[in-house]
Amino acid sequence: VTLNKASKIAISSNFEITERKVKLHGEAFFSISHDQLHPFIINVNDVQVKVLGTEFNVYPDTIENKLTVIVISGRVAVSAGKNTSIITIGEYAEVNLQNKQISTGINENDNYLSWETGQLFFDDTPLYQVIEAINKQYGVKMVIASEDIAERRLNASFDYTDIAKVTDLLSIVLKIDIKQENDKLVIYSREAQK
């Protein structure tokens, strides 16, 4: 188990007696061996993730009020309320934490482990998706001031680096201005400011 910063895990008092049960607060990457006699179960935000022998990431998004599980290898069962979905390698399950609905699909987010690897990759990625990844990775609040630039595309990769270097590169490559306004970094089109 690898925990993201500010994440915590609590192990149940009867761990391995009947099952391997933990409670997760935050984001974590798991690599768990299958043991039919002692299933591994993660409880996070009223969602249960039952491991069927696998590697996967669990990310509770408190801003969007959702929980996402992405499988790297093996299978997991995700349960919320009366709903259960089994996902396998390369798939995700997204749980709406309000109504407990589960949606599944093919994972197309190359940056879901960026918190662990320290790298962000963008391949013809629209700016609004770049900003979502940067906000999560760096713990900042970047917002796009005008929707006309939200679809601008970026091809780049970043290793753990200073946010100032990232914003400088974005500014040059995408021809945008980024200004600090209170607790936000606001992105403007250069053309709109002339």
PDB file of C-alpha atoms in Angstrom:
ATOM      1  CA  VAL A   1       0.000   0.000   0.000  1.00  0.00           C
ATOM      2  CA  THR A   2       1.316   3.427  -0.965  1.00  0.00           C
ATOM      3  CA  LEU A   3      -0.501   6.422   0.538  1.00  0.00           C
ATOM      4  CA  ASN A   4      -0.697   9.848  -1.089  1.00  0.00           C
ATOM      5  CA  LYS A   5       0.229  12.841   1.059  1.00  0.00           C
ATOM      6  CA  ALA A   6      -2.282  13.619   3.836  1.00  0.00           C
ATOM      7  CA  SER A   7      -3.863  10.156   3.405  1.00  0.00           C
ATOM      8  CA  LYS A   8      -4.355   7.670   6.244  1.00  0.00           C
ATOM      9  CA  ILE A   9      -5.258   4.024   6.575  1.00  0.00           C
ATOM     10  CA  ALA A  10      -6.670   2.234   9.619  1.00  0.00           C
ATOM     11  CA  ILE A  11      -6.489  -1.541   9.999  1.00  0.00           C
ATOM     12  CA  SER A  12      -9.395  -3.367  11.654  1.00  0.00           C
ATOM     13  CA  SER A  13      -8.722  -5.059  14.987  1.00  0.00           C
ATOM     14  CA  ASN A  14      -9.604  -8.486  13.575  1.00  0.00           C
ATOM     15  CA  PHE A  15      -7.390  -8.109  10.479  1.00  0.00           C
ATOM     16  CA  GLU A  16      -6.674 -11.561   8.957  1.00  0.00           C
ATOM     17  CA  ILE A  17      -8.952 -13.458  11.374  1.00  0.00           C
ATOM     18  CA  THR A  18     -11.845 -13.585   8.906  1.00  0.00           C
ATOM     19  CA  GLU A  19     -10.949 -10.869   6.418  1.00  0.00           C
ATOM     20  CA  ARG A  20      -8.355  -8.176   5.750  1.00  0.00           C
ATOM     21  CA  LYS A  21     -10.363  -5.003   6.260  1.00  0.00           C
ATOM     22  CA  VAL A  22      -9.001  -1.438   6.229  1.00  0.00           C
ATOM     23  CA  LYS A  23     -10.486   2.037   6.261  1.00  0.00           C
ATOM     24  CA  LEU A  24      -8.947   4.587   3.888  1.00  0.00           C
ATOM     25  CA  HIS A  25      -8.989   8.371   4.288  1.00  0.00           C
ATOM     26  CA  GLY A  26      -7.564   9.915   1.106  1.00  0.00           C
ATOM     27  CA  GLU A  27      -5.858   8.395  -1.938  1.00  0.00           C
ATOM     28  CA  ALA A  28      -3.802   5.206  -2.101  1.00  0.00           C
ATOM     29  CA  PHE A  29      -2.317   2.704  -4.517  1.00  0.00           C
ATOM     30  CA  PHE A  30      -2.763  -0.970  -3.601  1.00  0.00           C
ATOM     31  CA  SER A  31      -0.949  -4.131  -4.723  1.00  0.00           C
ATOM     32  CA  ILE A  32      -2.782  -6.983  -2.986  1.00  0.00           C
ATOM     33  CA  SER A  33      -2.425 -10.764  -3.219  1.00  0.00           C
ATOM     34  CA  HIS A  34      -5.612 -12.787  -3.571  1.00  0.00           C
ATOM     35  CA  ASP A  35      -6.543 -14.863  -0.511  1.00  0.00           C
ATOM     36  CA  GLN A  36      -9.980 -16.450  -0.786  1.00  0.00           C
ATOM     37  CA  LEU A  37     -10.060 -17.256   2.955  1.00  0.00           C
ATOM     38  CA  HIS A  38      -9.143 -13.690   3.946  1.00  0.00           C
ATOM     39  CA  PRO A  39     -10.596 -11.199   1.436  1.00  0.00           C
ATOM     40  CA  PHE A  40      -9.055  -7.713   1.380  1.00  0.00           C
ATOM     41  CA  ILE A  41     -11.723  -5.021   1.791  1.00  0.00           C
ATOM     42  CA  ILE A  42     -11.249  -1.256   1.740  1.00  0.00           C
ATOM     43  CA  ASN A  43     -13.913   1.058   3.127  1.00  0.00           C
ATOM     44  CA  VAL A  44     -13.681   4.655   1.934  1.00  0.00           C
ATOM     45  CA  ASN A  45     -16.443   7.298   2.006  1.00  0.00           C
ATOM     46  CA  ASP A  46     -19.214   4.680   2.481  1.00  0.00           C
ATOM     47  CA  VAL A  47     -17.935   2.748  -0.556  1.00  0.00           C
ATOM     48  CA  GLN A  48     -16.541  -0.772  -0.278  1.00  0.00           C
ATOM     49  CA  VAL A  49     -13.783  -2.002  -2.583  1.00  0.00           C
ATOM     50  CA  LYS A  50     -13.257  -5.767  -2.438  1.00  0.00           C
ATOM     51  CA  VAL A  51      -9.982  -6.993  -3.838  1.00  0.00           C
ATOM     52  CA  LEU A  52      -9.946 -10.022  -6.076  1.00  0.00           C
ATOM     53  CA  GLY A  53      -6.104 -10.072  -6.408  1.00  0.00           C
ATOM     54  CA  THR A  54      -4.915  -6.914  -8.091  1.00  0.00           C
ATOM     55  CA  GLU A  55      -3.137  -3.573  -8.316  1.00  0.00           C
ATOM     56  CA  PHE A  56      -5.344  -0.498  -8.336  1.00  0.00           C
ATOM     57  CA  ASN A  57      -5.695   3.143  -7.289  1.00  0.00           C
ATOM     58  CA  VAL A  58      -8.459   4.610  -5.118  1.00  0.00           C
ATOM     59  CA  TYR A  59      -9.122   8.370  -5.298  1.00  0.00           C
ATOM     60  CA  PRO A  60     -11.913  10.051  -3.328  1.00  0.00           C
ATOM     61  CA  ASP A  61     -12.617  13.483  -4.828  1.00  0.00           C
ATOM     62  CA  THR A  62     -14.319  15.554  -2.133  1.00  0.00           C
ATOM     63  CA  ILE A  63     -14.760  18.557  -4.444  1.00  0.00           C
ATOM     64  CA  GLU A  64     -16.655  16.598  -7.113  1.00  0.00           C
ATOM     65  CA  ASN A  65     -18.192  14.292  -4.458  1.00  0.00           C
ATOM     66  CA  LYS A  66     -17.114  11.113  -6.232  1.00  0.00           C
ATOM     67  CA  LEU A  67     -14.762   8.186  -5.709  1.00  0.00           C
ATOM     68  CA  THR A  68     -12.738   6.661  -8.554  1.00  0.00           C
ATOM     69  CA  VAL A  69     -11.103   3.216  -8.619  1.00  0.00           C
ATOM     70  CA  ILE A  70      -8.745   2.392 -11.504  1.00  0.00           C
ATOM     71  CA  VAL A  71      -7.431  -1.153 -11.995  1.00  0.00           C
ATOM     72  CA  ILE A  72      -3.883  -1.769 -13.242  1.00  0.00           C
ATOM     73  CA  SER A  73      -4.003  -5.555 -13.018  1.00  0.00           C
ATOM     74  CA  GLY A  74      -6.497  -8.146 -11.777  1.00  0.00           C
ATOM     75  CA  ARG A  75     -10.067  -7.364 -10.687  1.00  0.00           C
ATOM     76  CA  VAL A  76     -11.891  -5.489  -7.940  1.00  0.00           C
ATOM     77  CA  ALA A  77     -15.524  -5.308  -6.888  1.00  0.00           C
ATOM     78  CA  VAL A  78     -16.764  -1.808  -6.048  1.00  0.00           C
ATOM     79  CA  SER A  79     -19.936  -1.570  -3.935  1.00  0.00           C
ATOM     80  CA  ALA A  80     -21.930   1.490  -2.938  1.00  0.00           C
ATOM     81  CA  GLY A  81     -25.378   1.213  -1.417  1.00  0.00           C
ATOM     82  CA  LYS A  82     -27.115  -1.639  -3.266  1.00  0.00           C
ATOM     83  CA  ASN A  83     -24.942  -1.274  -6.392  1.00  0.00           C
ATOM     84  CA  THR A  84     -21.883  -3.408  -7.212  1.00  0.00           C
ATOM     85  CA  SER A  85     -19.600  -3.370 -10.260  1.00  0.00           C
ATOM     86  CA  ILE A  86     -16.622  -5.588 -11.039  1.00  0.00           C
ATOM     87  CA  ILE A  87     -13.829  -3.925 -12.991  1.00  0.00           C
ATOM     88  CA  THR A  88     -10.680  -5.388 -14.555  1.00  0.00           C
ATOM     89  CA  ILE A  89      -7.363  -4.230 -15.987  1.00  0.00           C
ATOM     90  CA  GLY A  90      -7.539  -0.832 -17.688  1.00  0.00           C
ATOM     91  CA  GLU A  91     -11.042  -0.046 -16.408  1.00  0.00           C
ATOM     92  CA  TYR A  92     -12.380   2.442 -13.894  1.00  0.00           C
ATOM     93  CA  ALA A  93     -15.394   2.630 -11.626  1.00  0.00           C
ATOM     94  CA  GLU A  94     -16.657   6.040 -10.560  1.00  0.00           C
ATOM     95  CA  VAL A  95     -19.046   6.253  -7.627  1.00  0.00           C
ATOM     96  CA  ASN A  96     -21.331   9.249  -7.132  1.00  0.00           C
ATOM     97  CA  LEU A  97     -21.097   9.612  -3.346  1.00  0.00           C
ATOM     98  CA  GLN A  98     -24.501  11.285  -3.082  1.00  0.00           C
ATOM     99  CA  ASN A  99     -26.718   8.765  -4.868  1.00  0.00           C
ATOM    100  CA  LYS A 100     -24.318   5.748  -4.776  1.00  0.00           C
ATOM    101  CA  GLN A 101     -24.609   5.208  -8.558  1.00  0.00           C
ATOM    102  CA  ILE A 102     -21.589   3.512 -10.154  1.00  0.00           C
ATOM    103  CA  SER A 103     -20.425   4.203 -13.693  1.00  0.00           C
ATOM    104  CA  THR A 104     -17.660   2.169 -15.348  1.00  0.00           C
ATOM    105  CA  GLY A 105     -15.548   2.472 -18.456  1.00  0.00           C
ATOM    106  CA  ILE A 106     -12.100   2.304 -20.008  1.00  0.00           C
ATOM    107  CA  ASN A 107      -9.528   4.463 -18.206  1.00  0.00           C
ATOM    108  CA  GLU A 108      -8.131   7.170 -20.491  1.00  0.00           C
ATOM    109  CA  ASN A 109      -6.473   9.200 -17.719  1.00  0.00           C
ATOM    110  CA  ASP A 110      -2.718   8.752 -18.138  1.00  0.00           C
ATOM    111  CA  ASN A 111      -2.058  10.826 -15.021  1.00  0.00           C
ATOM    112  CA  TYR A 112      -4.011   8.918 -12.381  1.00  0.00           C
ATOM    113  CA  LEU A 113      -0.773   7.812 -10.666  1.00  0.00           C
ATOM    114  CA  SER A 114       1.022  11.139 -11.057  1.00  0.00           C
ATOM    115  CA  TRP A 115       0.926  11.666  -7.296  1.00  0.00           C
ATOM    116  CA  GLU A 116       3.079   8.515  -6.949  1.00  0.00           C
ATOM    117  CA  THR A 117       5.285   8.779 -10.059  1.00  0.00           C
ATOM    118  CA  GLY A 118       5.788  12.552  -9.947  1.00  0.00           C
ATOM    119  CA  GLN A 119       5.131  12.809 -13.668  1.00  0.00           C
ATOM    120  CA  LEU A 120       2.375  14.374 -15.746  1.00  0.00           C
ATOM    121  CA  PHE A 121       1.922  13.521 -19.435  1.00  0.00           C
ATOM    122  CA  PHE A 122      -0.206  15.411 -21.927  1.00  0.00           C
ATOM    123  CA  ASP A 123      -0.717  14.214 -25.499  1.00  0.00           C
ATOM    124  CA  ASP A 124      -2.923  16.610 -27.445  1.00  0.00           C
ATOM    125  CA  THR A 125      -4.806  17.231 -24.188  1.00  0.00           C
ATOM    126  CA  PRO A 126      -7.313  20.103 -23.925  1.00  0.00           C
ATOM    127  CA  LEU A 127      -6.346  22.867 -21.500  1.00  0.00           C
ATOM    128  CA  TYR A 128      -9.307  22.238 -19.186  1.00  0.00           C
ATOM    129  CA  GLN A 129      -8.063  18.640 -18.604  1.00  0.00           C
ATOM    130  CA  VAL A 130      -4.483  19.861 -18.162  1.00  0.00           C
ATOM    131  CA  ILE A 131      -5.689  22.257 -15.466  1.00  0.00           C
ATOM    132  CA  GLU A 132      -7.598  19.493 -13.637  1.00  0.00           C
ATOM    133  CA  ALA A 133      -4.426  17.361 -13.511  1.00  0.00           C
ATOM    134  CA  ILE A 134      -2.196  20.264 -12.432  1.00  0.00           C
ATOM    135  CA  ASN A 135      -4.645  21.327  -9.710  1.00  0.00           C
ATOM    136  CA  LYS A 136      -4.624  17.811  -8.278  1.00  0.00           C
ATOM    137  CA  GLN A 137      -0.871  17.275  -8.635  1.00  0.00           C
ATOM    138  CA  TYR A 138       0.252  20.611  -7.203  1.00  0.00           C
ATOM    139  CA  GLY A 139      -2.627  21.400  -4.843  1.00  0.00           C
ATOM    140  CA  VAL A 140      -3.335  24.726  -6.567  1.00  0.00           C
ATOM    141  CA  LYS A 141      -6.506  26.370  -7.842  1.00  0.00           C
ATOM    142  CA  MET A 142      -6.044  27.220 -11.505  1.00  0.00           C
ATOM    143  CA  VAL A 143      -9.128  28.426 -13.342  1.00  0.00           C
ATOM    144  CA  ILE A 144      -9.759  29.389 -16.952  1.00  0.00           C
ATOM    145  CA  ALA A 145     -11.160  32.920 -17.264  1.00  0.00           C
ATOM    146  CA  SER A 146     -12.496  32.574 -20.795  1.00  0.00           C
ATOM    147  CA  GLU A 147     -13.960  29.417 -22.302  1.00  0.00           C
ATOM    148  CA  ASP A 148     -12.487  30.191 -25.746  1.00  0.00           C
ATOM    149  CA  ILE A 149      -9.104  28.851 -24.557  1.00  0.00           C
ATOM    150  CA  ALA A 150     -10.399  25.746 -22.709  1.00  0.00           C
ATOM    151  CA  GLU A 151      -9.960  23.572 -25.808  1.00  0.00           C
ATOM    152  CA  ARG A 152      -6.386  24.656 -26.612  1.00  0.00           C
ATOM    153  CA  ARG A 153      -4.221  21.518 -26.840  1.00  0.00           C
ATOM    154  CA  LEU A 154      -0.990  20.689 -25.021  1.00  0.00           C
ATOM    155  CA  ASN A 155       1.751  18.158 -25.783  1.00  0.00           C
ATOM    156  CA  ALA A 156       4.149  18.113 -22.830  1.00  0.00           C
ATOM    157  CA  SER A 157       5.408  16.168 -19.851  1.00  0.00           C
ATOM    158  CA  PHE A 158       6.412  17.390 -16.397  1.00  0.00           C
ATOM    159  CA  ASP A 159       8.438  15.714 -13.686  1.00  0.00           C
ATOM    160  CA  TYR A 160       7.986  16.948 -10.152  1.00  0.00           C
ATOM    161  CA  THR A 161       8.962  20.542 -10.640  1.00  0.00           C
ATOM    162  CA  ASP A 162       8.125  23.947  -9.275  1.00  0.00           C
ATOM    163  CA  ILE A 163       4.615  25.178 -10.173  1.00  0.00           C
ATOM    164  CA  ALA A 164       6.184  28.446 -11.407  1.00  0.00           C
ATOM    165  CA  LYS A 165       8.110  26.511 -14.080  1.00  0.00           C
ATOM    166  CA  VAL A 166       4.909  24.742 -15.121  1.00  0.00           C
ATOM    167  CA  THR A 167       2.953  27.997 -15.435  1.00  0.00           C
ATOM    168  CA  ASP A 168       5.837  29.625 -17.339  1.00  0.00           C
ATOM    169  CA  LEU A 169       5.856  26.764 -19.851  1.00  0.00           C
ATOM    170  CA  LEU A 170       2.062  26.848 -20.241  1.00  0.00           C
ATOM    171  CA  SER A 171       2.181  30.590 -20.795  1.00  0.00           C
ATOM    172  CA  ILE A 172       4.778  30.303 -23.568  1.00  0.00           C
ATOM    173  CA  VAL A 173       3.446  27.219 -25.353  1.00  0.00           C
ATOM    174  CA  LEU A 174      -0.275  28.061 -25.214  1.00  0.00           C
ATOM    175  CA  LYS A 175       0.102  31.848 -25.561  1.00  0.00           C
ATOM    176  CA  ILE A 176      -1.794  32.549 -22.338  1.00  0.00           C
ATOM    177  CA  ASP A 177      -1.304  34.778 -19.323  1.00  0.00           C
ATOM    178  CA  ILE A 178      -1.567  33.358 -15.814  1.00  0.00           C
ATOM    179  CA  LYS A 179      -2.164  35.801 -12.986  1.00  0.00           C
ATOM    180  CA  GLN A 180      -2.404  35.297  -9.233  1.00  0.00           C
ATOM    181  CA  GLU A 181      -5.787  36.564  -8.007  1.00  0.00           C
ATOM    182  CA  ASN A 182      -6.422  35.949  -4.312  1.00  0.00           C
ATOM    183  CA  ASP A 183      -6.080  32.176  -3.816  1.00  0.00           C
ATOM    184  CA  LYS A 184      -6.362  31.308  -7.534  1.00  0.00           C
ATOM    185  CA  LEU A 185      -4.172  31.247 -10.614  1.00  0.00           C
ATOM    186  CA  VAL A 186      -6.397  32.667 -13.347  1.00  0.00           C
ATOM    187  CA  ILE A 187      -5.689  31.876 -17.010  1.00  0.00           C
ATOM    188  CA  TYR A 188      -6.426  34.502 -19.668  1.00  0.00           C
ATOM    189  CA  SER A 189      -6.060  34.514 -23.413  1.00  0.00           C
ATOM    190  CA  ARG A 190      -3.351  36.953 -24.472  1.00  0.00           C
ATOM    191  CA  GLU A 191      -5.483  38.049 -27.429  1.00  0.00           C
ATOM    192  CA  ALA A 192      -8.386  38.980 -25.126  1.00  0.00           C
ATOM    193  CA  GLN A 193      -6.192  41.303 -23.073  1.00  0.00           C
ATOM    194  CA  LYS A 194      -4.851  43.384 -25.970  1.00  0.00           C
TER     195      LYS A 194
END
